[in-house]
Amino acid sequence: TGYFSLTIQTSADCPSKMQLVPTNPVSEEVSRGKSRKRLNPVIHTEAPEPDPIREAYLYCNFPNQTEHTWEGHSLADYKLLSVQVMIRHGDRYPLYSIPQTKRPAIDCTLSPNRVPSHPLLASFISHMALGAQGHWDTSLASLPRIPNNRVCEMGELTQTGVVQHLKNGAILHQAYIRQHKLLPADWSSRHVWVETTGKSRTLQSGLALLYGFLPGFAWPRLALRQQWSTLFCSAACDCPARNRYLDQEQKRQYRQRVADTELERTYVAMATALGVATRTLRAANPVDALLCHVCHGLPFPCARAPAPVPAQQRDDERLRLQAGLYRRYATLAAHPYLNRTAQRMERAARGRQGGAEPAFVLASAHDVTLQPVLSALGLEGAGFPRFAARLVFELWKSPGSVEDAFVRVLYNGEDLTFHTAFCRHHDRHSARPLCPLGNFLSFVRRGMFSIVNATSYQQACHQRFLQDF
C-alpha cells in the first residue's frame, strides 16, 4: 500500500471522485535480487525515478505478459531431486468494500471465450467437474473447485486468477517435467504432496497450477490436504513470542502514525470519507478495493466527502526495517514451514532413487503466508507478494557424488539464492558454485534465530522475557 496516494477529489461529472495518485514506492535497503547469472553490476550515479504505476501493474500480474524464468536452470549433469513451491492465490475480488460506493461488477464464472483466457482453460473447467474422484480432506470437499458466481463474492478468485496459475503450472511443467523429468508419467500421490488453506481461492489456485503442471492430470491419483493455519505451521503453531512481536509492530506503526500530525489528519479525513472509526482504519483496506479497479481496468468509484488522503510513505518501510520487529515476527512465523521444507530436502538428498519422499510439494497460500517467509529468508527486497506469486525451492545433486546436495531459491522465476541470508556470502566461483544444502539446514535449525537471541524455535517462542520496544 506504500506505492500510492489515495485522493478523493471533486470533478464536474463526479462530485467526489476517488483516485489513485502516485507517490514514492516503498523503499528497501536491500535491492530486488537479480539472477545469479547476471554478474556485472549496473552502476547508477543517481537513484532511478520511482514508477508507482508500473509497481501497481506488477502487483496485478497480468497473465498476458511474457516471462523469462530461471526455474530448472543449473550446471550440466546436475540432477534435480525435488521441488517445493509456495504460491499466493491468484487475482481475487476485494476483501473490503468502500462505503457509500457501488461494488465493481466482475463476473466470477469461467469462460474460455472471455479475456484473459488460456489454452488449457476449457479442459480445466471440464476436469474440475470430476473432482469427486479425488482424495480430499473432508473440510475441503465442500469447497467449489472453480469460481462460479455471476457476480463475484468478496475474496473470490476471478478468471484472471485461474489463468495466472494455469500459466504458472505451464512454466513449471516446461522447466521440471519436460526438461528434467521430475515426475514419471504414472505419477501418484506418493510423488506429489499438496496443501492448501481452507479458502476457495487458495484451493482453486492450487488446482489450476497442478492442472498446468502435472504430466496428465488425474483425480484418482491426487490427494489434497488442508492447512488450518495461514502460516502453514501444522503442529508447531504455539509460539507466544511470535504473537507478541506482531502486536509490538502494530503498536509501533500506530504510535508512528499519531506522532505525525499531518499523517494523522489524513487518516481522520480518510476515516470520515469512508464512514469508519479512525483508530480501526487500515490504509490497506481501501487500497485493496481500489487495486481491483486497476487490475480489471475499471473506472474508480465516487464517494461523498472530498478530502486528500495519502497512503503510507517510504519512511514507514525504512523505520519498519530499522525497528526489526517484523523481521523477528517473520522468523518465528516462517520457521515451521521452512523447517518442514528443510527436512524434506534432507531426506530426499539422503534417500535412494524411487524413495518415499515426494518429488513435488505445493503449498497454496496467501500474502500473509508468503511475506514472512521472504522476510525470514532475508529477501525483504523482493517486494510485497503479487497475485499468483510463486516461491520455489529446488534441490540438486552434483554428478559423481552421493554427498553433495545443493539448493536454489527462486521467486517469480528469478534466482535469488545468493541474496538469501544463508547463502549471500557463499563464493559462487569456488569448486561448489551452487549453494550447499548444508547452509540452508544450518540456517533453519539454528542460524535464523540469532535475530531473536535464541538457538532454537522452542527457545525463541517461549522466552520468558522479551525486549520491550
XYZ file of C-alpha atoms in Angstrom:
469
model
C 0.000 0.000 0.000
C 3.004 2.318 0.134
C 3.026 2.617 -3.638
C 0.109 5.049 -3.920
C -1.504 8.122 -2.536
C -5.240 7.777 -2.287
C -7.065 11.007 -3.084
C -10.751 11.821 -3.009
C -11.276 14.842 -5.218
C -14.154 16.604 -6.890
C -14.852 16.796 -10.604
C -17.671 18.055 -12.823
C -19.159 14.638 -13.558
C -18.495 13.086 -10.169
C -18.989 15.269 -7.064
C -16.323 13.364 -5.202
C -14.109 11.050 -7.172
C -11.725 8.599 -5.559
C -8.416 8.222 -7.412
C -5.052 6.557 -7.020
C -2.325 9.177 -7.230
C 1.322 8.069 -7.474
C 3.664 8.581 -4.566
C 7.103 7.161 -3.891
C 7.013 3.355 -3.673
C 8.199 1.606 -0.547
C 11.990 1.627 -0.445
C 14.136 -1.285 0.586
C 17.669 -1.237 1.906
C 18.184 -4.482 0.012
C 17.539 -4.130 -3.721
C 15.375 -6.607 -5.581
C 17.576 -9.572 -6.345
C 18.953 -10.382 -9.766
C 19.642 -13.784 -11.241
C 22.962 -15.265 -10.247
C 23.704 -15.492 -13.996
C 23.905 -11.700 -14.153
C 27.252 -10.948 -12.572
C 28.076 -7.470 -13.858
C 26.754 -4.718 -11.563
C 24.934 -1.751 -13.058
C 26.289 1.469 -11.547
C 23.902 4.397 -11.087
C 25.090 7.866 -10.201
C 21.561 8.776 -9.120
C 18.688 6.681 -7.810
C 16.200 5.864 -10.584
C 12.893 7.657 -10.531
C 10.183 5.554 -8.875
C 7.411 4.291 -11.112
C 4.439 3.534 -8.842
C 2.047 2.860 -11.727
C 4.368 0.146 -13.005
C 4.513 -1.281 -9.469
C 0.717 -1.452 -9.392
C 0.643 -3.329 -12.676
C 3.356 -5.695 -11.438
C 1.168 -6.411 -8.408
C -1.776 -7.166 -10.696
C 0.438 -9.626 -12.606
C -1.394 -9.508 -15.936
C -1.157 -13.047 -17.344
C -0.624 -11.934 -20.957
C 2.879 -10.662 -20.114
C 5.828 -12.738 -21.350
C 8.076 -14.042 -18.568
C 11.734 -15.047 -18.737
C 12.222 -17.510 -15.910
C 15.152 -19.412 -14.412
C 13.396 -22.396 -12.884
C 15.201 -25.619 -13.750
C 18.463 -23.933 -14.788
C 21.614 -25.425 -13.322
C 25.052 -26.689 -14.208
C 25.433 -29.521 -16.683
C 24.999 -33.042 -15.336
C 23.449 -31.922 -12.028
C 20.371 -33.953 -11.134
C 17.148 -32.367 -9.891
C 15.866 -34.307 -6.870
C 12.868 -32.319 -5.662
C 10.928 -29.077 -5.989
C 8.886 -27.362 -3.272
C 6.646 -24.446 -4.203
C 4.676 -21.927 -2.173
C 2.219 -19.757 -4.095
C -0.047 -16.862 -3.333
C -3.555 -17.321 -4.727
C -4.345 -15.583 -7.996
C -6.296 -12.403 -8.668
C -9.349 -12.149 -6.446
C -12.282 -9.881 -5.792
C -11.548 -7.389 -2.964
C -11.837 -8.438 0.658
C -13.150 -4.993 1.557
C -15.767 -2.697 0.070
C -15.625 1.081 0.093
C -18.602 2.536 1.984
C -21.015 4.707 0.007
C -19.776 3.321 -3.319
C -21.006 0.702 -5.750
C -19.078 -2.546 -5.738
C -17.215 -3.315 -9.003
C -19.189 -5.593 -11.314
C -16.932 -8.549 -12.097
C -18.113 -11.924 -13.390
C -16.601 -14.813 -11.416
C -17.728 -17.601 -13.705
C -15.213 -19.103 -16.141
C -15.438 -18.826 -19.930
C -12.711 -19.718 -22.452
C -14.150 -17.015 -24.714
C -13.563 -14.200 -22.202
C -10.289 -12.328 -21.783
C -7.934 -13.273 -20.248
C -8.017 -16.890 -21.333
C -5.586 -19.790 -21.637
C -5.303 -22.788 -23.999
C -5.926 -25.112 -21.036
C -8.925 -23.261 -19.605
C -11.698 -25.193 -21.382
C -10.309 -28.618 -20.446
C -9.583 -27.364 -16.911
C -13.258 -26.468 -16.465
C -14.303 -29.922 -17.693
C -11.861 -31.770 -15.445
C -12.888 -29.838 -12.331
C -16.398 -31.284 -12.694
C -14.876 -34.723 -11.956
C -13.389 -33.710 -8.615
C -15.382 -36.292 -6.671
C -12.847 -38.828 -7.945
C -10.067 -37.141 -5.967
C -8.964 -37.727 -2.394
C -9.838 -34.776 -0.175
C -9.632 -33.769 3.427
C -13.283 -33.674 4.430
C -13.126 -29.961 5.174
C -12.051 -29.219 1.581
C -14.566 -31.423 -0.196
C -17.398 -28.909 0.228
C -15.495 -26.034 -1.414
C -16.191 -25.215 -5.079
C -13.384 -26.354 -7.376
C -13.826 -23.401 -9.719
C -15.210 -19.879 -9.161
C -18.871 -19.963 -10.108
C -20.692 -16.748 -9.190
C -22.027 -14.454 -11.894
C -21.346 -11.544 -9.532
C -18.148 -12.106 -7.556
C -18.349 -12.630 -3.831
C -15.849 -10.941 -1.519
C -12.436 -12.571 -1.845
C -13.497 -14.892 -4.670
C -10.935 -15.993 -7.255
C -11.526 -14.445 -10.678
C -10.943 -15.903 -14.132
C -7.733 -13.848 -14.211
C -6.595 -15.667 -11.064
C -7.264 -19.070 -12.624
C -5.397 -18.125 -15.800
C -2.447 -16.809 -13.786
C -1.971 -20.205 -12.172
C -2.596 -22.205 -15.331
C 0.289 -20.143 -16.704
C 2.412 -20.798 -13.597
C 1.748 -24.508 -13.964
C 2.732 -24.461 -17.633
C 6.002 -22.656 -16.784
C 6.876 -25.229 -14.132
C 5.836 -28.081 -16.442
C 8.287 -26.888 -19.089
C 11.085 -26.486 -16.533
C 10.629 -29.615 -14.439
C 8.654 -32.169 -16.441
C 9.848 -31.608 -19.997
C 13.447 -30.720 -19.183
C 14.167 -32.741 -16.039
C 11.504 -35.486 -15.953
C 10.897 -34.731 -12.275
C 7.725 -36.878 -12.211
C 7.054 -40.136 -14.045
C 4.129 -40.404 -16.434
C 2.392 -42.708 -13.925
C 2.874 -40.324 -11.002
C 0.783 -40.843 -7.873
C 0.124 -39.167 -4.534
C 3.440 -40.683 -3.423
C 5.223 -38.272 -5.781
C 3.062 -35.161 -5.225
C 2.127 -33.517 -1.911
C -0.473 -30.729 -1.948
C -1.580 -28.466 0.910
C -3.949 -25.506 0.880
C -5.733 -23.300 3.358
C -9.493 -23.683 3.672
C -10.321 -20.775 1.347
C -11.782 -21.482 -2.058
C -9.344 -19.053 -3.710
C -6.289 -20.999 -2.491
C -7.805 -24.390 -3.329
C -8.778 -23.254 -6.836
C -5.389 -21.600 -7.427
C -3.604 -24.790 -6.426
C -5.792 -26.892 -8.712
C -5.141 -24.546 -11.644
C -1.377 -24.737 -11.125
C -1.474 -28.523 -10.813
C -3.554 -28.824 -13.960
C -0.953 -26.875 -15.923
C 1.973 -28.668 -14.274
C 1.249 -32.372 -13.926
C 2.061 -34.793 -16.752
C -1.541 -35.891 -17.211
C -3.937 -34.541 -14.590
C -5.810 -37.471 -12.982
C -8.123 -37.001 -9.997
C -7.771 -40.562 -8.586
C -4.008 -40.017 -8.163
C -4.374 -36.706 -6.336
C -4.728 -36.109 -2.582
C -5.451 -32.625 -1.226
C -4.801 -31.688 2.393
C -5.875 -28.656 4.402
C -3.528 -26.458 6.411
C -5.586 -24.949 9.204
C -3.252 -22.004 9.763
C -2.407 -19.408 7.116
C 1.182 -19.650 8.428
C 1.349 -23.354 7.472
C 2.693 -24.082 10.931
C 0.986 -27.503 11.300
C 1.644 -28.842 14.812
C 4.126 -26.053 15.668
C 1.743 -23.090 15.827
C 2.069 -22.451 19.561
C 4.513 -19.528 19.724
C 3.656 -16.739 22.196
C 6.696 -14.649 21.230
C 5.610 -14.566 17.589
C 2.272 -13.068 18.552
C 3.918 -10.512 20.821
C 6.341 -9.342 18.120
C 3.423 -8.815 15.764
C 1.479 -6.925 18.428
C 4.510 -4.730 19.143
C 4.970 -3.980 15.451
C 1.326 -2.956 15.100
C 1.601 -0.684 18.151
C 4.805 0.829 16.741
C 3.016 1.637 13.495
C 0.128 3.261 15.360
C 2.476 5.353 17.558
C 4.344 6.484 14.481
C 1.101 7.471 12.794
C -0.308 9.540 15.655
C 3.079 11.224 16.222
C 2.937 12.584 12.677
C 0.322 15.347 12.882
C -0.151 15.672 9.137
C -0.418 11.925 8.633
C -2.944 11.602 11.462
C -5.063 14.366 9.947
C -5.177 12.490 6.656
C -6.213 9.298 8.445
C -9.046 11.214 10.104
C -10.076 12.576 6.702
C -9.953 9.103 5.164
C -11.984 7.601 8.011
C -14.573 10.370 7.708
C -14.844 9.893 3.951
C -15.198 6.125 4.314
C -17.512 6.229 7.320
C -15.341 4.198 9.692
C -13.672 4.841 13.056
C -10.217 6.405 12.709
C -8.476 4.018 15.119
C -9.734 0.949 13.254
C -8.840 2.259 9.798
C -6.166 0.360 7.888
C -4.975 2.115 4.738
C -4.643 -1.291 3.083
C -8.420 -1.796 3.048
C -9.460 0.928 0.585
C -6.276 0.340 -1.428
C -7.170 -3.350 -1.724
C -10.569 -2.365 -3.070
C -9.168 0.219 -5.474
C -6.446 -2.074 -6.823
C -9.263 -4.267 -8.116
C -10.236 -1.356 -10.365
C -6.622 -1.015 -11.538
C -6.194 -4.738 -12.217
C -9.501 -5.018 -14.120
C -9.380 -1.712 -15.982
C -12.478 -0.350 -14.263
C -13.274 3.317 -13.537
C -12.815 4.394 -9.944
C -15.888 4.813 -7.752
C -17.355 8.003 -6.318
C -17.544 8.868 -2.630
C -19.287 11.717 -0.822
C -16.812 13.783 1.164
C -13.774 15.335 -0.558
C -10.500 15.025 1.364
C -6.855 14.393 0.485
C -5.757 11.002 1.834
C -2.125 9.968 1.227
C -1.005 6.408 1.837
C 1.972 5.339 3.936
C 5.259 6.804 2.776
C 8.687 5.362 2.136
C 9.834 6.390 5.607
C 7.393 3.934 7.170
C 9.082 0.995 5.459
C 12.541 2.295 6.397
C 11.510 2.609 10.050
C 9.922 -0.830 9.989
C 13.188 -2.357 8.846
C 15.168 -0.403 11.436
C 12.900 -1.473 14.287
C 13.304 -5.112 13.297
C 10.057 -6.199 14.940
C 8.516 -7.528 11.736
C 11.677 -9.485 10.888
C 11.518 -11.099 14.342
C 7.855 -11.913 13.841
C 8.591 -13.283 10.363
C 11.383 -15.512 11.667
C 9.033 -17.259 14.082
C 6.068 -17.221 11.695
C 8.013 -18.814 8.840
C 10.133 -21.328 10.729
C 7.647 -24.242 10.834
C 7.196 -24.123 7.046
C 10.917 -23.663 6.382
C 11.731 -26.466 8.816
C 9.462 -28.923 7.000
C 10.971 -27.789 3.698
C 14.477 -28.433 5.052
C 13.521 -31.841 6.456
C 12.069 -32.950 3.127
C 15.202 -31.792 1.326
C 17.484 -33.628 3.725
C 15.518 -36.876 3.393
C 15.440 -36.569 -0.398
C 19.194 -35.920 -0.533
C 19.929 -38.978 1.603
C 17.341 -41.288 0.062
C 17.659 -43.617 -2.858
C 16.033 -43.047 -6.201
C 12.389 -44.039 -6.037
C 12.189 -43.373 -2.284
C 9.073 -42.324 -0.412
C 9.814 -38.583 -0.293
C 7.583 -36.613 -2.709
C 9.415 -35.026 -5.629
C 6.948 -32.119 -5.877
C 5.355 -30.266 -2.950
C 2.827 -27.447 -3.347
C 1.614 -25.066 -0.642
C -1.240 -22.859 -1.864
C -1.333 -19.863 0.443
C -1.818 -16.114 0.971
C 0.250 -12.923 1.033
C 0.322 -13.161 4.843
C 1.954 -16.587 4.426
C 4.456 -15.710 1.749
C 5.634 -12.335 3.023
C 7.006 -13.654 6.363
C 8.798 -16.484 4.542
C 10.510 -13.988 2.231
C 11.465 -11.790 5.178
C 12.804 -14.714 7.210
C 14.979 -15.734 4.249
C 16.425 -12.220 4.134
C 14.584 -11.332 0.929
C 12.815 -8.173 2.088
C 13.825 -6.537 -1.195
C 11.711 -8.981 -3.177
C 8.679 -6.756 -2.635
C 5.125 -7.424 -1.495
C 3.794 -10.686 -2.972
C 1.845 -10.033 -6.149
C -1.176 -12.044 -7.195
C -0.092 -15.592 -8.139
C 3.432 -15.054 -6.755
C 5.499 -18.232 -6.555
C 8.458 -19.118 -4.321
C 10.406 -22.207 -5.384
C 12.981 -24.335 -3.553
C 14.950 -26.659 -5.837
C 17.166 -29.497 -4.575
C 20.063 -30.614 -6.795
C 22.671 -33.385 -6.635
C 26.122 -32.967 -8.139
C 27.473 -35.600 -10.570
C 29.808 -38.244 -9.197
C 28.939 -37.533 -5.554
C 26.351 -39.036 -3.268
C 27.096 -36.476 -0.536
C 26.900 -33.069 -2.201
C 23.405 -31.605 -2.440
C 22.578 -28.017 -3.322
C 19.626 -25.681 -3.053
C 18.311 -22.915 -5.295
C 15.666 -20.368 -4.228
C 13.646 -18.648 -6.944
C 10.943 -16.028 -6.628
C 8.651 -15.349 -9.575
C 11.178 -17.062 -11.828
C 14.197 -15.077 -10.641
C 17.114 -16.821 -8.953
C 17.582 -15.119 -5.571
C 19.644 -17.872 -3.934
C 22.683 -15.677 -3.388
C 20.566 -12.912 -1.901
C 19.270 -15.149 0.901
C 20.580 -14.773 4.445
C 22.036 -18.291 4.365
C 23.937 -18.057 1.077
C 24.695 -14.434 0.222
C 28.300 -14.884 1.389
C 28.959 -18.139 -0.462
C 31.714 -17.964 -3.090
C 29.963 -18.677 -6.367
C 33.297 -19.057 -8.124
C 34.517 -21.870 -5.873
C 34.546 -25.562 -6.720
C 30.953 -25.633 -5.396
C 29.234 -22.897 -7.436
C 25.750 -23.709 -6.136
C 24.559 -23.072 -2.594
C 25.216 -26.134 -0.378
C 22.146 -27.663 1.206
C 24.056 -27.643 4.492
C 23.904 -23.847 4.531
C 20.117 -23.946 4.410
C 19.860 -26.706 7.020
C 22.138 -24.844 9.458
C 20.211 -21.623 8.929
C 16.816 -23.206 9.596
C 17.960 -25.230 12.596
C 19.906 -22.526 14.386
C 21.195 -19.540 12.413
C 17.867 -17.829 11.752
C 17.189 -17.469 15.500
C 20.145 -15.160 16.164
C 17.881 -12.163 15.468
C 15.743 -13.153 18.487
C 18.749 -14.086 20.676
C 17.901 -17.767 20.697
C 19.281 -21.024 19.322
C 16.063 -22.936 18.656
C 12.426 -22.402 17.742
C 11.150 -23.593 21.100
C 13.520 -21.314 22.999
C 12.643 -18.343 20.800
C 8.903 -18.915 21.144
C 8.831 -19.392 24.885
C 11.456 -16.994 26.201
C 10.100 -15.594 29.441
C 11.241 -12.017 28.905
C 11.137 -10.160 25.611
C 12.684 -6.795 24.918
C 10.103 -4.054 25.081
C 10.224 -1.825 22.016
